[in-house]
Coordinates of N, CA, C and O and ligand atoms in Angstrom, one line a residue:
X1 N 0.8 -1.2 0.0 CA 0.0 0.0 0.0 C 0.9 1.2 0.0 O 2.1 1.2 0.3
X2 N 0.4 2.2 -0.3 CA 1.1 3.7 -0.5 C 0.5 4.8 0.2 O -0.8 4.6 0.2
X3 N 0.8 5.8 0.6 CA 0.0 6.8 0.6 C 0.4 7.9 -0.2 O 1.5 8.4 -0.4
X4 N -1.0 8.5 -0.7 CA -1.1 9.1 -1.7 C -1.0 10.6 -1.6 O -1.3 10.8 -0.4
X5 N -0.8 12.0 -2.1 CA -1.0 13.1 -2.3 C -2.0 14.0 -2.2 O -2.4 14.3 -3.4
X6 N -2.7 14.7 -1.2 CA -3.9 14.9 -1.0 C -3.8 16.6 -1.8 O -3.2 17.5 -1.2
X7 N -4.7 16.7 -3.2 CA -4.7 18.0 -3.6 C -5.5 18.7 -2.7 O -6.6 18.4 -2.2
X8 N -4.8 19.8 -2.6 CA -5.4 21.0 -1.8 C -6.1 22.0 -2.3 O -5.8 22.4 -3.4
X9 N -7.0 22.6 -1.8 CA -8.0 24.0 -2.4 C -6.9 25.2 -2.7 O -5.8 24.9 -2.3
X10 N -7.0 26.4 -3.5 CA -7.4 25.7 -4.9 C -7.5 25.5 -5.8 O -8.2 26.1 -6.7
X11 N -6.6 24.3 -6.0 CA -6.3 23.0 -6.9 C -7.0 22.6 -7.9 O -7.6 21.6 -7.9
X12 N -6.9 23.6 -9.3 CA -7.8 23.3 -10.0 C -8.5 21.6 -10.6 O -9.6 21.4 -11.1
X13 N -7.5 21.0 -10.4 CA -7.6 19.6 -10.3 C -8.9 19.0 -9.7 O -9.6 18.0 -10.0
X14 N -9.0 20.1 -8.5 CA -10.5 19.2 -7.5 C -11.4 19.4 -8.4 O -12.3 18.6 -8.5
X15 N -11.2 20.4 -9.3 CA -13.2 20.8 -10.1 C -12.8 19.8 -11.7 O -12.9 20.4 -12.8
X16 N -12.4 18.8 -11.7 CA -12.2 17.7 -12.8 C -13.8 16.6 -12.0 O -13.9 16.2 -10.9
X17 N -14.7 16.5 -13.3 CA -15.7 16.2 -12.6 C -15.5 14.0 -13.1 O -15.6 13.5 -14.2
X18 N -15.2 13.5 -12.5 CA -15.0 11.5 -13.1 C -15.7 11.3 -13.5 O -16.9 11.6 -13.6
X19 N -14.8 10.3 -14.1 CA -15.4 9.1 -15.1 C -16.3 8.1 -14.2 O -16.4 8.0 -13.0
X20 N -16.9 7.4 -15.1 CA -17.1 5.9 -13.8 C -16.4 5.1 -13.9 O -15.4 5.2 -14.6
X21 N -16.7 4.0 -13.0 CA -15.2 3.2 -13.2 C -15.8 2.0 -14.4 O -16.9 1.6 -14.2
X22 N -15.2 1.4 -15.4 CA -15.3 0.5 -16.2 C -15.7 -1.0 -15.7 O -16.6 -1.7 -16.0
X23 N -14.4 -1.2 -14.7 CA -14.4 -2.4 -14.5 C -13.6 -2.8 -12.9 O -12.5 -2.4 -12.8
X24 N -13.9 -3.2 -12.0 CA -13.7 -3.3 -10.6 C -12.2 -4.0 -10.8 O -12.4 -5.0 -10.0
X25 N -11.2 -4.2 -11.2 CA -9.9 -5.0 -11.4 C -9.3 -4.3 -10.1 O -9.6 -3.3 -9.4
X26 N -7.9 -5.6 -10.3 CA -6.5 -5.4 -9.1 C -6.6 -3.7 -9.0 O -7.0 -3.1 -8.0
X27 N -6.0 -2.9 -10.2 CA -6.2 -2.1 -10.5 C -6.5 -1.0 -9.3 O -5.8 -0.3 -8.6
X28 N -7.8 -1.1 -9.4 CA -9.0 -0.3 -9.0 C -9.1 -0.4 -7.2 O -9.1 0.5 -6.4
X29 N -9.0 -1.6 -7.0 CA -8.7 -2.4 -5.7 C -7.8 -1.8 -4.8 O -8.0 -1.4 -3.7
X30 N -6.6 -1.8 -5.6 CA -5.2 -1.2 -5.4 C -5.6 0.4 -4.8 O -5.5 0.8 -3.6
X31 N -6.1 1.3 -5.9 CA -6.5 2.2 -5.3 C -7.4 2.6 -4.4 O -7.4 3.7 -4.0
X32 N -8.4 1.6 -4.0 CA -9.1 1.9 -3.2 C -8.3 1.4 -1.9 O -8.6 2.2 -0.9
X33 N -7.6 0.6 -1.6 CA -6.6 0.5 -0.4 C -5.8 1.8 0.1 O -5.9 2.3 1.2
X34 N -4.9 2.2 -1.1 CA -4.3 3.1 -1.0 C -4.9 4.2 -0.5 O -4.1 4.9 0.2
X35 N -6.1 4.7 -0.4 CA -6.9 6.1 -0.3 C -7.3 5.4 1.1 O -6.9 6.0 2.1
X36 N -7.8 4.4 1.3 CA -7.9 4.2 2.7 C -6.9 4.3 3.6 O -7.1 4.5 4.8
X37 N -5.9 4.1 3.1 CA -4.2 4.2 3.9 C -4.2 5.6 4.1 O -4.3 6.0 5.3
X38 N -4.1 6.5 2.8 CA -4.1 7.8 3.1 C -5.2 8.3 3.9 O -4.9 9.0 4.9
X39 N -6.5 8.1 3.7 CA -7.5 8.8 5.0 C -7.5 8.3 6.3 O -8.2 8.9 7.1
X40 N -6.6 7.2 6.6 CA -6.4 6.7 8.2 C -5.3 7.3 8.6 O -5.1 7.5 9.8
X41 N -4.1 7.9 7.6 CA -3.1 8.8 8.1 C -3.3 10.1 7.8 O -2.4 10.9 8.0
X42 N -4.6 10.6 7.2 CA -4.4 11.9 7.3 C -4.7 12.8 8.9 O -4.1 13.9 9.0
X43 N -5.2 12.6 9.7 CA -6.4 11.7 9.3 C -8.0 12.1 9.0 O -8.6 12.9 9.6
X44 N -8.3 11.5 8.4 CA -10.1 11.8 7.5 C -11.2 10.4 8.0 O -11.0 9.2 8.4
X45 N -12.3 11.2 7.6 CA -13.1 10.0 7.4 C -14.2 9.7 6.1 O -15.3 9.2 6.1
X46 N -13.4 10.1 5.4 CA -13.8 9.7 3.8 C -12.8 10.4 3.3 O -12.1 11.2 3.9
X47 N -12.9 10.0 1.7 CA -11.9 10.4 0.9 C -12.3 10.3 -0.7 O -12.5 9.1 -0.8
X48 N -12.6 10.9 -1.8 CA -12.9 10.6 -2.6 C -11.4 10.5 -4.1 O -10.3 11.1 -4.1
X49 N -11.8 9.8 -4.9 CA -10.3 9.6 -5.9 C -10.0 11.1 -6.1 O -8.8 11.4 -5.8
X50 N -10.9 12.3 -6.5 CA -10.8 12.7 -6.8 C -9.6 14.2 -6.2 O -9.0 15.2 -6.7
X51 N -9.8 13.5 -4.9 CA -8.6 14.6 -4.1 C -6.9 13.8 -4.0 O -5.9 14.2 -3.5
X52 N -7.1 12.8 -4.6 CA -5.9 12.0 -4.7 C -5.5 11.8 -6.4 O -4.8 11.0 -7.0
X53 N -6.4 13.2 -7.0 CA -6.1 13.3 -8.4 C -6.1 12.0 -9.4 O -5.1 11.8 -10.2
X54 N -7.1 11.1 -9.4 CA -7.4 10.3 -9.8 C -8.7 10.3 -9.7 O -9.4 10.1 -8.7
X55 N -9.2 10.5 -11.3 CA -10.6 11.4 -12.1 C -11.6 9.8 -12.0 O -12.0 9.6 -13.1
X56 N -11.9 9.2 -11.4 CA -12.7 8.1 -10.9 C -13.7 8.1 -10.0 O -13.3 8.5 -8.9
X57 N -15.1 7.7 -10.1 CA -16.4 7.5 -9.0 C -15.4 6.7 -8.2 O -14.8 5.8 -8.8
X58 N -15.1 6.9 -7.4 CA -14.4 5.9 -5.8 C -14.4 6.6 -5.1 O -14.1 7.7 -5.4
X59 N -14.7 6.2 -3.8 CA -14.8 7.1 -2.8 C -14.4 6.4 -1.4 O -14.9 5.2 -1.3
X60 N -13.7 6.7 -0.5 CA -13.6 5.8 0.5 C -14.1 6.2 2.1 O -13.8 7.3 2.4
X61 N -14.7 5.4 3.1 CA -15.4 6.6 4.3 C -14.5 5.5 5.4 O -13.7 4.6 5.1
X62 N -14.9 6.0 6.9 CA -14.9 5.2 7.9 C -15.1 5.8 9.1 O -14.1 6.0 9.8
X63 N -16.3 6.2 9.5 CA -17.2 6.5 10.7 C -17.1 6.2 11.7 O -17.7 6.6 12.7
X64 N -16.2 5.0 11.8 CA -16.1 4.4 13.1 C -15.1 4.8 13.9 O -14.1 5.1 13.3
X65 N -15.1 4.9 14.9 CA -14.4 5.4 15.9 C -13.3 4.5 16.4 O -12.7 4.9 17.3
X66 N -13.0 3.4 15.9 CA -12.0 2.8 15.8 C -11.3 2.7 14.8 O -10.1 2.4 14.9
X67 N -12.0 2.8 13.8 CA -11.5 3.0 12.4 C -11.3 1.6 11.7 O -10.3 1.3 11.0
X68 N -12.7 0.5 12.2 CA -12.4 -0.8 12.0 C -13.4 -1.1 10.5 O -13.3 -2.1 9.8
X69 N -14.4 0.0 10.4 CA -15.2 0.0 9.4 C -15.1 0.6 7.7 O -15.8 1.5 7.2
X70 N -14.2 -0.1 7.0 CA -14.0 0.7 5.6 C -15.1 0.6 5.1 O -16.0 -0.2 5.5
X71 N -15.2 1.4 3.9 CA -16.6 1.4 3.4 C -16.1 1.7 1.8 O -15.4 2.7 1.7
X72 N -16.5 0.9 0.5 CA -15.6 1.3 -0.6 C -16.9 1.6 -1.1 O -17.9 1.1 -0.5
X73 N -17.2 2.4 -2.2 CA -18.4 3.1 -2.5 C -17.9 3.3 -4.5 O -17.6 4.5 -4.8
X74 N -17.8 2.6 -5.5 CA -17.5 2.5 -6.4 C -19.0 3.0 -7.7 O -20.0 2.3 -7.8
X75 N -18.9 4.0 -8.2 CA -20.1 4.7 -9.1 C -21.5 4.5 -8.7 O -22.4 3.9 -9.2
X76 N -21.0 5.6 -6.9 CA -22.3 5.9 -6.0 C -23.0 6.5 -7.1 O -22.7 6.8 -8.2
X77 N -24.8 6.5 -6.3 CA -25.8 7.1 -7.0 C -26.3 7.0 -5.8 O -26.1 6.1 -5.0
X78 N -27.1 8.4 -5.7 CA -28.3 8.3 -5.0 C -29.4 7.9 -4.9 O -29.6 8.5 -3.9
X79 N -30.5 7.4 -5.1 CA -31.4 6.3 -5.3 C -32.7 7.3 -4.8 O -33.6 7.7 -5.5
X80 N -32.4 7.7 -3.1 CA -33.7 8.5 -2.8 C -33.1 9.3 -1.8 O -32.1 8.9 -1.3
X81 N -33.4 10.3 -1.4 CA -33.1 11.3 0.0 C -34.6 12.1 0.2 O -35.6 12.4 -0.5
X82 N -34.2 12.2 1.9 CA -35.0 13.1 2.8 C -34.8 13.2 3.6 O -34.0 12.6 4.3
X83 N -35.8 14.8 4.0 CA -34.9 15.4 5.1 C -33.9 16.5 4.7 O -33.4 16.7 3.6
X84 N -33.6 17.2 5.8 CA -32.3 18.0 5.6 C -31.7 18.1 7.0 O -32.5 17.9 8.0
X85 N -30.3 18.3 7.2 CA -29.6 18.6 8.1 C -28.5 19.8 8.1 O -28.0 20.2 7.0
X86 N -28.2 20.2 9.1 CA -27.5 21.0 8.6 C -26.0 21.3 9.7 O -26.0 22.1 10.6
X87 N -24.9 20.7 9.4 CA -23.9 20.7 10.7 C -22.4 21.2 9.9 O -22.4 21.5 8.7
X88 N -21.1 21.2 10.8 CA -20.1 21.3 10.0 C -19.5 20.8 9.4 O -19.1 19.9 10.1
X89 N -19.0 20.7 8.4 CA -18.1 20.0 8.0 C -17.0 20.4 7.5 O -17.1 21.6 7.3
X90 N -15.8 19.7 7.1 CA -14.7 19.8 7.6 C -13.7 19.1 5.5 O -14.6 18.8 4.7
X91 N -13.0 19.1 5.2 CA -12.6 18.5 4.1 C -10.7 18.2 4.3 O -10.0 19.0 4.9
X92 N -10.1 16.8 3.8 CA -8.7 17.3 3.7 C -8.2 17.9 3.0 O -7.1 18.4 3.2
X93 N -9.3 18.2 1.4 CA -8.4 19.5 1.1 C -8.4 20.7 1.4 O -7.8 21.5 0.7
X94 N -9.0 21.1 2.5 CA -9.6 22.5 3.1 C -9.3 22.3 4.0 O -10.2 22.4 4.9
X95 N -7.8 22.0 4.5 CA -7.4 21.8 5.8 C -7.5 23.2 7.0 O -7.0 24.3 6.9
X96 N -8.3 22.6 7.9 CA -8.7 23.5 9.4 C -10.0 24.4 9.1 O -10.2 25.3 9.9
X97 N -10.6 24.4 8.3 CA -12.0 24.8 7.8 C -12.5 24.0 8.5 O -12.1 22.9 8.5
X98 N -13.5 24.3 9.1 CA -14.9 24.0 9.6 C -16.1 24.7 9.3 O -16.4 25.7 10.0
X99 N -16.8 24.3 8.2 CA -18.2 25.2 8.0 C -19.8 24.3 8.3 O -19.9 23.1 8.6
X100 N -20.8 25.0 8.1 CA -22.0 24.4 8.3 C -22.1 24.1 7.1 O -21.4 24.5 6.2
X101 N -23.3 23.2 6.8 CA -23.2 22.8 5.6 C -24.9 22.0 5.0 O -25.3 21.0 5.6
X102 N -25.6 22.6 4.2 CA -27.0 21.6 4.6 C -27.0 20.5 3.9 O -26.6 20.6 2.8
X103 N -27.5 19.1 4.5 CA -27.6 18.1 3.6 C -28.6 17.4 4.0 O -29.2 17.3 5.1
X104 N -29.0 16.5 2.3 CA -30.4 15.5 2.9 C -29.9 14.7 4.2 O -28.9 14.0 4.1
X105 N -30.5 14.8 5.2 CA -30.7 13.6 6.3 C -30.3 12.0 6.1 O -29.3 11.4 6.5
X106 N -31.4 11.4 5.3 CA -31.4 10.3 5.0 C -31.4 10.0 3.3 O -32.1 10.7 2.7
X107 N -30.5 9.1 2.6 CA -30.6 9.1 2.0 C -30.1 7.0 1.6 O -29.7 6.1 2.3
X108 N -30.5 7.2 0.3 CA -30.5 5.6 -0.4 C -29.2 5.5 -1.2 O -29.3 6.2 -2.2
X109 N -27.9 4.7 -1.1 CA -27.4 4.9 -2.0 C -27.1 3.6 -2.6 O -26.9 2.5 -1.9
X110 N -27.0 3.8 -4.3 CA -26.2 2.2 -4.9 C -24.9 2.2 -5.3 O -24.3 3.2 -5.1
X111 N -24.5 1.4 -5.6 CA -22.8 1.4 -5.3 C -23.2 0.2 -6.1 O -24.1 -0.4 -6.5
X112 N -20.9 0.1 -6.0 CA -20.9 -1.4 -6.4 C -19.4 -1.5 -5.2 O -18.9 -0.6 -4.6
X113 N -19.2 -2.8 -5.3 CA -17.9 -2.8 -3.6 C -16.8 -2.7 -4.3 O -16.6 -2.4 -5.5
X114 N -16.0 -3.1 -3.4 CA -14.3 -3.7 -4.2 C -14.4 -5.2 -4.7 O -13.4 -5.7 -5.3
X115 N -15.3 -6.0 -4.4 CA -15.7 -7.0 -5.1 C -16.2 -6.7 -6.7 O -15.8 -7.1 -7.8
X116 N -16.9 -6.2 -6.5 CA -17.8 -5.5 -8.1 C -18.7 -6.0 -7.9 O -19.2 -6.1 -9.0
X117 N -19.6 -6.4 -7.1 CA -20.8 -6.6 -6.5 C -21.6 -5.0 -6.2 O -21.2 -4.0 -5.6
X118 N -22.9 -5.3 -6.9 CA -23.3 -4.1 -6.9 C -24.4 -4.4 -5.9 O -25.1 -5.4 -5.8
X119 N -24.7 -2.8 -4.5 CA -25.1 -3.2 -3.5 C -26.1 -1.8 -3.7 O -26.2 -1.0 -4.7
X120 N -27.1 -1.7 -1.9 CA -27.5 -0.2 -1.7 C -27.6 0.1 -0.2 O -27.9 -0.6 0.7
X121 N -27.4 0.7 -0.1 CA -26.9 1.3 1.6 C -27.8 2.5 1.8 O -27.7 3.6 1.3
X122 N -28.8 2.1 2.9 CA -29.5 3.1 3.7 C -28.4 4.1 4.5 O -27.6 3.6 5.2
X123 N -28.5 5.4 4.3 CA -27.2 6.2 5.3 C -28.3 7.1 6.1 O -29.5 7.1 6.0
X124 N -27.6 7.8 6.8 CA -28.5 8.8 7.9 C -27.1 9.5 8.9 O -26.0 9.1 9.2
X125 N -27.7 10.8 9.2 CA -26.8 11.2 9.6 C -25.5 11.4 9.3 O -25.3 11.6 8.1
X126 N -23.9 11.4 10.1 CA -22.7 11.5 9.7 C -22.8 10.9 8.7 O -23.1 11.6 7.8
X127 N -22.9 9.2 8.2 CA -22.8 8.5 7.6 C -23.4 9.1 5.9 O -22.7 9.2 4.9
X128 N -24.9 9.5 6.1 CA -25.2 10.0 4.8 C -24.3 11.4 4.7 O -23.7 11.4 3.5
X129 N -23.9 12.5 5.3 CA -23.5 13.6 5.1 C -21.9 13.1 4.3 O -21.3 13.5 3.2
X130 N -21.5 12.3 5.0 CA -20.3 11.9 4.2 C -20.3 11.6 3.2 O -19.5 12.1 2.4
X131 N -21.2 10.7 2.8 CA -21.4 10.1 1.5 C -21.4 11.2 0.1 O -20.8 11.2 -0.9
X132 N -22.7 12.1 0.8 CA -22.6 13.3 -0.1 C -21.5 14.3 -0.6 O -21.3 14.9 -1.7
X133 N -20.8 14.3 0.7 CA -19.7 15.6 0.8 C -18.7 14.6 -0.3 O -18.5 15.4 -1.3
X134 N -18.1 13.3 -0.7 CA -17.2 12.5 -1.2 C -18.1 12.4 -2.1 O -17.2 12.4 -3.0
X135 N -19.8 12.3 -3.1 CA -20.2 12.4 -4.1 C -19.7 14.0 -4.8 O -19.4 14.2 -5.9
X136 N -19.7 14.6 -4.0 CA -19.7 16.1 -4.7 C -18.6 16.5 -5.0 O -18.6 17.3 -5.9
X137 N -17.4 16.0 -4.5 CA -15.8 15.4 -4.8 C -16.0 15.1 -6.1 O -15.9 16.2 -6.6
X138 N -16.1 14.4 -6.9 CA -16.6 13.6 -7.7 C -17.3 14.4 -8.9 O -17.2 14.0 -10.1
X139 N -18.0 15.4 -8.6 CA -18.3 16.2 -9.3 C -17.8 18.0 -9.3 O -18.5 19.1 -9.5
X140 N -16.4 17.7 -9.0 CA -15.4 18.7 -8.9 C -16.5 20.1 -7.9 O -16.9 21.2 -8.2
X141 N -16.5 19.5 -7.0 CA -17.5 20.3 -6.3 C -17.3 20.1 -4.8 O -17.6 19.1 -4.2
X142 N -16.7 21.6 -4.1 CA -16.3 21.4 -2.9 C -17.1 22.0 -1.9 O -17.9 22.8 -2.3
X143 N -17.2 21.7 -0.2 CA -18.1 21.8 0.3 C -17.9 23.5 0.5 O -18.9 24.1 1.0
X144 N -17.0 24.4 0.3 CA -16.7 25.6 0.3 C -17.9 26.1 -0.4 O -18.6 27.0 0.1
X145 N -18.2 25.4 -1.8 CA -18.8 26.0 -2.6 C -20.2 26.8 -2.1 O -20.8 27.8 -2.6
X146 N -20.6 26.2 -1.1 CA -22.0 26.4 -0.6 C -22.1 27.6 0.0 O -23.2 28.2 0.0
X147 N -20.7 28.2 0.7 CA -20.5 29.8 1.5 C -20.9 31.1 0.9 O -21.4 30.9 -0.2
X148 N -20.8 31.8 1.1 CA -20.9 33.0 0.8 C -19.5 33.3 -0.1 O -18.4 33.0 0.3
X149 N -19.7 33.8 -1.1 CA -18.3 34.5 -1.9 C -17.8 35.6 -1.2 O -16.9 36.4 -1.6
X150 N -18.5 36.0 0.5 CA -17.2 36.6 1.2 C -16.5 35.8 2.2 O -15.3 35.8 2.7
X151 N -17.6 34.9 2.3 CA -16.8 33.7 3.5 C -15.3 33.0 2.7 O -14.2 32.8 3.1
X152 N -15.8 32.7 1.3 CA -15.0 32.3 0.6 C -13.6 32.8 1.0 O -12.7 32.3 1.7
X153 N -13.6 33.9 0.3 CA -12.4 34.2 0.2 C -11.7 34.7 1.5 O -10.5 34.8 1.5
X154 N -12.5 35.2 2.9 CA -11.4 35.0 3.8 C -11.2 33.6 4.3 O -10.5 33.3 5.3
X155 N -12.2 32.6 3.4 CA -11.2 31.1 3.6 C -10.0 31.1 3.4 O -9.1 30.8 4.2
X156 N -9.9 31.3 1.8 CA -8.6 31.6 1.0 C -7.1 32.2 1.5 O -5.9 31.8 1.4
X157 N -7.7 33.2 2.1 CA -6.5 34.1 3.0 C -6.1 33.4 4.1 O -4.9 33.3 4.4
X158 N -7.2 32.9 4.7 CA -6.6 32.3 6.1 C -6.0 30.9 5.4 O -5.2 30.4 6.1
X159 N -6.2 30.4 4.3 CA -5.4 29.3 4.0 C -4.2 29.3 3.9 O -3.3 28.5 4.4
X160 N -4.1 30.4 2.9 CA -2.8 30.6 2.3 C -1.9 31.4 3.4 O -0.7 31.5 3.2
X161 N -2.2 31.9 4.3 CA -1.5 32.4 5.5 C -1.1 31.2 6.2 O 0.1 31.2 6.5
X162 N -1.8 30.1 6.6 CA -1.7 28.3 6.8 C -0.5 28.0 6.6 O 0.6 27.9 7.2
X163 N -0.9 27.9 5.1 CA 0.7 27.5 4.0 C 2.2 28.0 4.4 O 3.3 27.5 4.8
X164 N 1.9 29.4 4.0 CA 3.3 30.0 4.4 C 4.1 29.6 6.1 O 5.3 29.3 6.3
X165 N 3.1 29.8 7.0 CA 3.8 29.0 8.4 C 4.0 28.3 8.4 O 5.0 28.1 9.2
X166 N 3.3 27.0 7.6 CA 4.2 25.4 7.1 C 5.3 25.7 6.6 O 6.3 25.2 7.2
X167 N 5.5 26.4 5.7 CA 6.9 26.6 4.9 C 7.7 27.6 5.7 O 8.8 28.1 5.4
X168 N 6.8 27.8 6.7 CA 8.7 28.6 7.9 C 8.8 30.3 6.9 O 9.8 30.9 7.0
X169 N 7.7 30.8 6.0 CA 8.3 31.5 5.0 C 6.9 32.6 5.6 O 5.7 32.4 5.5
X170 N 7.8 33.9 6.2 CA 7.0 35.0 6.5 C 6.6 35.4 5.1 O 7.2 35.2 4.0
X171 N 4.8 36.5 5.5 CA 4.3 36.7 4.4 C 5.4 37.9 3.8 O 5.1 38.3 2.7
X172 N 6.3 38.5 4.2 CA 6.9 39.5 3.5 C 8.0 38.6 2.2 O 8.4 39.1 1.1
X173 N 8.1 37.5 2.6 CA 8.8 36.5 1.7 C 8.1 36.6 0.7 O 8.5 37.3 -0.3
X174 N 6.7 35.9 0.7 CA 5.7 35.3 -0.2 C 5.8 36.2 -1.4 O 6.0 37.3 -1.0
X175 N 5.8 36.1 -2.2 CA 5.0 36.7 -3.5 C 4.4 36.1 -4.4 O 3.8 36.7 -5.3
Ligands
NI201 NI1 -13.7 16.6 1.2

């Protein structure tokens, strides 16, 4: 297993909307391990191909608080939703962001596994919110999106202010 490169906001890369996947092979498998490697060391609790720049429906979650529950979610669909909720959420590529966010409550989803068995999973709560926030990944579509274009952009600033203290590089450096 490997861990992979988590693109960051913003990465024009994240708004690349996937393909589906063809065919469930080693391949495919491989990367669905891999992105679970990466979301147990980032650490996250979902992850979609698409922030590991790999333009593919795959998505990876795990809700559990031990982190004993993977969940592989291969050209989700939503089937049915209801309800709304509305709480924060959080992204790895939008590292230290916390916003509110509204989503259906309950929702129906189909899938196919890392087997290639095609299944449907009742979700509710964290579990459905996740699902959504990693479909919308997928459709080059980030949970920022939903803010205000002024919330936005003092996201942006406090990001990029983030960045530079990782790199040890005062903003008088930056240009
Ligand atoms: Ni995310």
């Amino acid at each position: 297993m490997a861990l992979l490169e988590i693109l960051e906001y913003p990465d024009p890369r994240l708004r690349t909307v996937a393909a589906p996947v063809a065919k469930v092979d080693d391949a495919v498998r491989k990367l669905a391990d891999d992105m679970l490697e990466t979301m147990y060391a980032a650490p996250g609790i979902g992850l979609a191909a698409t922030q590991v720049d790999v333009h593919q429906r795959l998505l990876v979650i795990d809700i559990s608080e031990d982190r004993s529950d993977p969940l592989v979610l291969i050209n989700p669909e939503i089937v049915t939703q209801s309800g709304t909720v509305k709480g924060d959420e959080g992204c790895l590529s939008v590292p230290e962001i916390y916003e509110a966010v509204e989503r259906a409550e309950c929702i129906r989803v189909k899938a196919i596994n890392r087997a290639g068995e095609s299944f449907e999973l009742d979700a509710e709560g964290l579990l459905a919110v996740c699902i959504q926030h990693e479909m919308d990944h997928l459709e080059g579509k980030l949970f920022v999106d939903y803010l205000s274009e002024m919330k936005r952009q003092r996201l942006k600033k406090k990001l990029a202010k983030a960045r530079k203290r990782d790199l040890g590089v005062t903003p008088q450096q930056a240009l």
